[in-house]
Short mmCIF file of the C-alpha atoms (twelve columns), coordinates in Angstrom:
data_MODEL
# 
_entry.id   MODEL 
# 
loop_
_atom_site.group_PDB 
_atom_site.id 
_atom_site.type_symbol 
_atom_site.label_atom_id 
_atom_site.label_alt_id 
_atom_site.label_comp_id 
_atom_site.label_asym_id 
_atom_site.label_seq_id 
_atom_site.Cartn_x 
_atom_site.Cartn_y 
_atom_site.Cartn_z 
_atom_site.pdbx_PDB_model_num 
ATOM 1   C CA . UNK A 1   87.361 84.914  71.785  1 
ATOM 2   C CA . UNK A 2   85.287 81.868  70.864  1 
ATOM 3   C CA . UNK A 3   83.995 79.404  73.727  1 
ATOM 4   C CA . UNK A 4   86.392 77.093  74.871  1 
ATOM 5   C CA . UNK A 5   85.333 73.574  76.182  1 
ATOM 6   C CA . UNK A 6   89.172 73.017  77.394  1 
ATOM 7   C CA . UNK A 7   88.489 76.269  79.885  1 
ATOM 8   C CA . UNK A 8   84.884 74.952  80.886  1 
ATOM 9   C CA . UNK A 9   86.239 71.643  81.707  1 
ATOM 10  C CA . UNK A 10  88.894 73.003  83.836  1 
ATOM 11  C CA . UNK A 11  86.068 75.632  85.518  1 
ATOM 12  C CA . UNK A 12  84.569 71.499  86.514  1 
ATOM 13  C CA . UNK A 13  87.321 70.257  87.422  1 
ATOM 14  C CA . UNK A 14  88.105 73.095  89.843  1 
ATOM 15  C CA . UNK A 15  84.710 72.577  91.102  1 
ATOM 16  C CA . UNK A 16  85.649 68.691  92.157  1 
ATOM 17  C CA . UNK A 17  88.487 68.803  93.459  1 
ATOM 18  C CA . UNK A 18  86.834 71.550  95.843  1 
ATOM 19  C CA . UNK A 19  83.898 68.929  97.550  1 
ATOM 20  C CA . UNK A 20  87.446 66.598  98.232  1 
ATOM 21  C CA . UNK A 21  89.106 69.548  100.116 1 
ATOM 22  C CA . UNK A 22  85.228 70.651  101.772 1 
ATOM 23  C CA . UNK A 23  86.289 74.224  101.553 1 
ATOM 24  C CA . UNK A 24  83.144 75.017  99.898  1 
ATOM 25  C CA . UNK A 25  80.741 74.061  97.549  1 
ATOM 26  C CA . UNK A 26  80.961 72.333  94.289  1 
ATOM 27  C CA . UNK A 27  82.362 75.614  92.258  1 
ATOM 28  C CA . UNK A 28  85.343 76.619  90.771  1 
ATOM 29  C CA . UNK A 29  85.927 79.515  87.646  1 
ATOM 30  C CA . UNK A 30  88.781 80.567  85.619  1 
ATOM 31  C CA . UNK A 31  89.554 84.022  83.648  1 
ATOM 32  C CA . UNK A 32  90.903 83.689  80.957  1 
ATOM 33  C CA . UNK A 33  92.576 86.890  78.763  1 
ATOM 34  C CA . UNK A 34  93.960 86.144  75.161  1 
ATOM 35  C CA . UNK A 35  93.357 82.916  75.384  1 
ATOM 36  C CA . UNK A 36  95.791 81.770  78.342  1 
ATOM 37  C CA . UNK A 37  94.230 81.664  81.789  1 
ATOM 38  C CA . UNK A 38  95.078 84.221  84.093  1 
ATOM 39  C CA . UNK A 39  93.758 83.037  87.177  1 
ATOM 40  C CA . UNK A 40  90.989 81.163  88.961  1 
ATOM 41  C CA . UNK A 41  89.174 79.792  91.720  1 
ATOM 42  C CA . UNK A 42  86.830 77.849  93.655  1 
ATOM 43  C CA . UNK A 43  84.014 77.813  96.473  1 
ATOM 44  C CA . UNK A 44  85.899 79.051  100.262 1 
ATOM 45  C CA . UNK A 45  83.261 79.966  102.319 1 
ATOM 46  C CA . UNK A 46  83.550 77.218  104.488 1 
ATOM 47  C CA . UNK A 47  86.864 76.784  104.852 1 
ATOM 48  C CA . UNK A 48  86.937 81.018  105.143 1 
ATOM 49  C CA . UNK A 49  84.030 81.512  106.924 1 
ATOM 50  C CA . UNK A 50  83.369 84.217  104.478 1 
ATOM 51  C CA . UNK A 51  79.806 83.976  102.724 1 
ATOM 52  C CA . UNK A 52  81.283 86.110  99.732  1 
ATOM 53  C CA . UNK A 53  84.622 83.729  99.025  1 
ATOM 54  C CA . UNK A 54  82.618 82.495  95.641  1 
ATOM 55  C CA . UNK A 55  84.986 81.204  92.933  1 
ATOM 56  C CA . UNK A 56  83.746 83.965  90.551  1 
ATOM 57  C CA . UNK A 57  84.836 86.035  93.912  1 
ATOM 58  C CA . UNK A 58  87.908 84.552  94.163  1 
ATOM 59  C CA . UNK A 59  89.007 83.908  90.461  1 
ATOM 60  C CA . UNK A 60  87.987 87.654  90.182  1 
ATOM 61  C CA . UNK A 61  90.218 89.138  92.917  1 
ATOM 62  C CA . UNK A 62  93.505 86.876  91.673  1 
ATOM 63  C CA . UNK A 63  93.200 88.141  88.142  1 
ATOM 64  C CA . UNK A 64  92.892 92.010  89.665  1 
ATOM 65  C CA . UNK A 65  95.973 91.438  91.870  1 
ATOM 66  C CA . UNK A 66  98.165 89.694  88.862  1 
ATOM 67  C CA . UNK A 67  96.880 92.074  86.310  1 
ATOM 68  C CA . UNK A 68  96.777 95.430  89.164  1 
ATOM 69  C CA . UNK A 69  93.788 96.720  87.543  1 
ATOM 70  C CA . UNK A 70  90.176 96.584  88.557  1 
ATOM 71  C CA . UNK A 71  88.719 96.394  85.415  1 
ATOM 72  C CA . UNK A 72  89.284 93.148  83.352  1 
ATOM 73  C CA . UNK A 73  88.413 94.116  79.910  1 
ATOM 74  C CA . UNK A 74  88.444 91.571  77.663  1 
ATOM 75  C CA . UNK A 75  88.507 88.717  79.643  1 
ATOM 76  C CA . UNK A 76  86.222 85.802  79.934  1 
ATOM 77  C CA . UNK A 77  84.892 84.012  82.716  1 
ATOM 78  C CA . UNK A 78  84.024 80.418  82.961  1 
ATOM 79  C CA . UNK A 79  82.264 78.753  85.615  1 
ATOM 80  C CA . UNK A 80  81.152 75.328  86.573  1 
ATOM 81  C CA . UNK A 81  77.460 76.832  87.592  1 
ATOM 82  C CA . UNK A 82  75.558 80.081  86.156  1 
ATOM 83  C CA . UNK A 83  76.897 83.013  88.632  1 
ATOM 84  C CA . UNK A 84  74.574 83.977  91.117  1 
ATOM 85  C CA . UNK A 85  73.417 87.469  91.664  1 
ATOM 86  C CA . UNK A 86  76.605 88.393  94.308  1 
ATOM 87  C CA . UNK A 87  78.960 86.843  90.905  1 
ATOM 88  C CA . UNK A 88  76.896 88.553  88.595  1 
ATOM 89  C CA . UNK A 89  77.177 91.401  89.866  1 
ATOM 90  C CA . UNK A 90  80.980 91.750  90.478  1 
ATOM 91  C CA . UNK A 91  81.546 89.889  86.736  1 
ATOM 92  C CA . UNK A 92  79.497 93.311  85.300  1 
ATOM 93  C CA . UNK A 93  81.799 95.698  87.745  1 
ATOM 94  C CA . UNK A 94  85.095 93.771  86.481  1 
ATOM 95  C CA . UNK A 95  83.935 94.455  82.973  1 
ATOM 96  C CA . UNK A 96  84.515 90.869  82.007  1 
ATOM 97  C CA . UNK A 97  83.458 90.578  78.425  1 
ATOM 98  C CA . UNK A 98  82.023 86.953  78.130  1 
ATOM 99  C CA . UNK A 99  80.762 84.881  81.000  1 
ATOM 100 C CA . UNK A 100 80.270 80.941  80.240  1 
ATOM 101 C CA . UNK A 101 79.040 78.714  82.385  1 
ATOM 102 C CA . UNK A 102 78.114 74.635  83.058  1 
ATOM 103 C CA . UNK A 103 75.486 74.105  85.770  1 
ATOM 104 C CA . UNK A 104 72.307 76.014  85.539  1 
ATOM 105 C CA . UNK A 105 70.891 77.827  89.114  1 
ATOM 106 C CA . UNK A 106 68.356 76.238  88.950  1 
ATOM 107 C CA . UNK A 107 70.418 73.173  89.288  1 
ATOM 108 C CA . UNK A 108 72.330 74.712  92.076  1 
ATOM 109 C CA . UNK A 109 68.781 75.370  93.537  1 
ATOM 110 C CA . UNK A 110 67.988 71.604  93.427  1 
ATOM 111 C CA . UNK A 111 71.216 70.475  95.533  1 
ATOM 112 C CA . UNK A 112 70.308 72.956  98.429  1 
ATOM 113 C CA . UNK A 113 71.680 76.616  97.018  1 
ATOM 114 C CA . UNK A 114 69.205 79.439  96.701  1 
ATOM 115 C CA . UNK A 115 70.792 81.615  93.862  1 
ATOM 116 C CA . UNK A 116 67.390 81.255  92.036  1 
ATOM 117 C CA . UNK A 117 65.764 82.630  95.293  1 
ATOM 118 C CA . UNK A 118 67.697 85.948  95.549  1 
ATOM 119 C CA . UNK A 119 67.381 86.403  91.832  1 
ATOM 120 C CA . UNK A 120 63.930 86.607  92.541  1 
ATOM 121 C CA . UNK A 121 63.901 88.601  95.429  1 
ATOM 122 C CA . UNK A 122 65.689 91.172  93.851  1 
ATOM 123 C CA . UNK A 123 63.027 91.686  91.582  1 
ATOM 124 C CA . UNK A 124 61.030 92.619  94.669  1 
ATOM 125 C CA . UNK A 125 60.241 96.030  96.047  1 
ATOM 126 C CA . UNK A 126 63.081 96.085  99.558  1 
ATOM 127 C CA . UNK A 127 59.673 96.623  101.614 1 
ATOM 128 C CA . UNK A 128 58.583 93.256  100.292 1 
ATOM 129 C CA . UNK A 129 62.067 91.158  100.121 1 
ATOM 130 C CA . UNK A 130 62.580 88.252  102.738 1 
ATOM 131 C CA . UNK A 131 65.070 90.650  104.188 1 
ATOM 132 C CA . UNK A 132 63.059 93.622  104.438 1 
ATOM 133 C CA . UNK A 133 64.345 96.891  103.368 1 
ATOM 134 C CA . UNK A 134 64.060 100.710 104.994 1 
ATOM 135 C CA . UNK A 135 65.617 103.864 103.585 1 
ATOM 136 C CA . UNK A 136 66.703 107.104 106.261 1 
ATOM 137 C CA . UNK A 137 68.462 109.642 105.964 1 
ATOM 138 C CA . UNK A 138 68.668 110.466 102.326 1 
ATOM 139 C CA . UNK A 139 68.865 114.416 102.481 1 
ATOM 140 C CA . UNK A 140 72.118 113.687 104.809 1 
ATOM 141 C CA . UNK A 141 73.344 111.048 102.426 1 
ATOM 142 C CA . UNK A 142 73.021 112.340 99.412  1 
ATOM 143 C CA . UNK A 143 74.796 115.703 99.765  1 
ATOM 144 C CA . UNK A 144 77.986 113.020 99.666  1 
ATOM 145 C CA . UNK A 145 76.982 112.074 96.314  1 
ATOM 146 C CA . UNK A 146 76.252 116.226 95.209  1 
ATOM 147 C CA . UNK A 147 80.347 116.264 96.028  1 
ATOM 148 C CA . UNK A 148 81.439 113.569 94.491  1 
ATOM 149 C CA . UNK A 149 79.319 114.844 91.617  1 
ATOM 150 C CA . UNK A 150 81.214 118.283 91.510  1 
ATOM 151 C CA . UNK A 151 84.885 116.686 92.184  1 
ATOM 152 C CA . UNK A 152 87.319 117.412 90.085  1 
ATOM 153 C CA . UNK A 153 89.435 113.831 91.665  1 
ATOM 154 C CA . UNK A 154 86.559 111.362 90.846  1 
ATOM 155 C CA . UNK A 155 87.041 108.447 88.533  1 
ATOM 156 C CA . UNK A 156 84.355 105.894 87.812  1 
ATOM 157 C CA . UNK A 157 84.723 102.380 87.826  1 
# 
């Protein structure tokens, strides 16, 4: 599929509606599959106390539940700001196919939100990150991951 300013513009106006109901910040996304929107969402970690309700989050989790599958191939996300690196990430594990987005972070950065600050600290070694990083217990852990290796059951997502 194409871009779709219709799909961007309703991404924005999710995302100001939401500062009216101060459930969250100024986002809001929609998924959209074949051209019809299958779900979407906006900023609720305020009014979920839940620093991971995103509306990429959100919109995300709908679409699973409506389509029962984890993976949303071919679909396309749009967003009223650039995902940060929690949306990013979860946008890659969904498989979505297309991501487009409004706001930069770097705009998001300039109204008090620090997406451009954990993009760069994940560039960092964990030793060196704001929140430092130590790793334990890897000959223990990773015998787990020599299993799943060798099962027969596993399926990767």
């Amino acid at each position: 599929m194409a871009y779709s300013k219709e799909f961007l513009m309703k991404a924005i106006e999710l995302s100001a509606k939401n500062i009216n109901k101060e459930s969250g910040g100024p986002f809001g996304a929609v998924i959209v599959k074949n051209g019809r929107i299958i779900s979407t969402g906006v900023n609720r970690v305020i009014s979920e106390n839940d620093p991971t309700a995103h509306a990429e989050i959100e919109a995300i989790r709908k679409a699973c539940r409506k389509l029962k599958k984890f993976r949303l191939d071919n679909c396309e996300i749009y967003t009223s700001c650039e995902p940060c690196p929690m949306c990013l990430s979860a946008i890659y594990w969904a498989r979505i196919s297309k991501i487009y987005y409004a706001n930069t972070r770097k705009d998001a950065g300039r109204i008090g939100f620090q997406d451009d600050n954990i993009y760069r600290e994940i560039s960092l070694k964990p030793s060196e990150r704001t929140i430092p990083a130590k790793q334990y217990l890897r000959s223990k852990a990773i015998k787990i991951f020599s299993r799943w290796k060798n099962s027969q059951n596993k399926f990767y997502y």
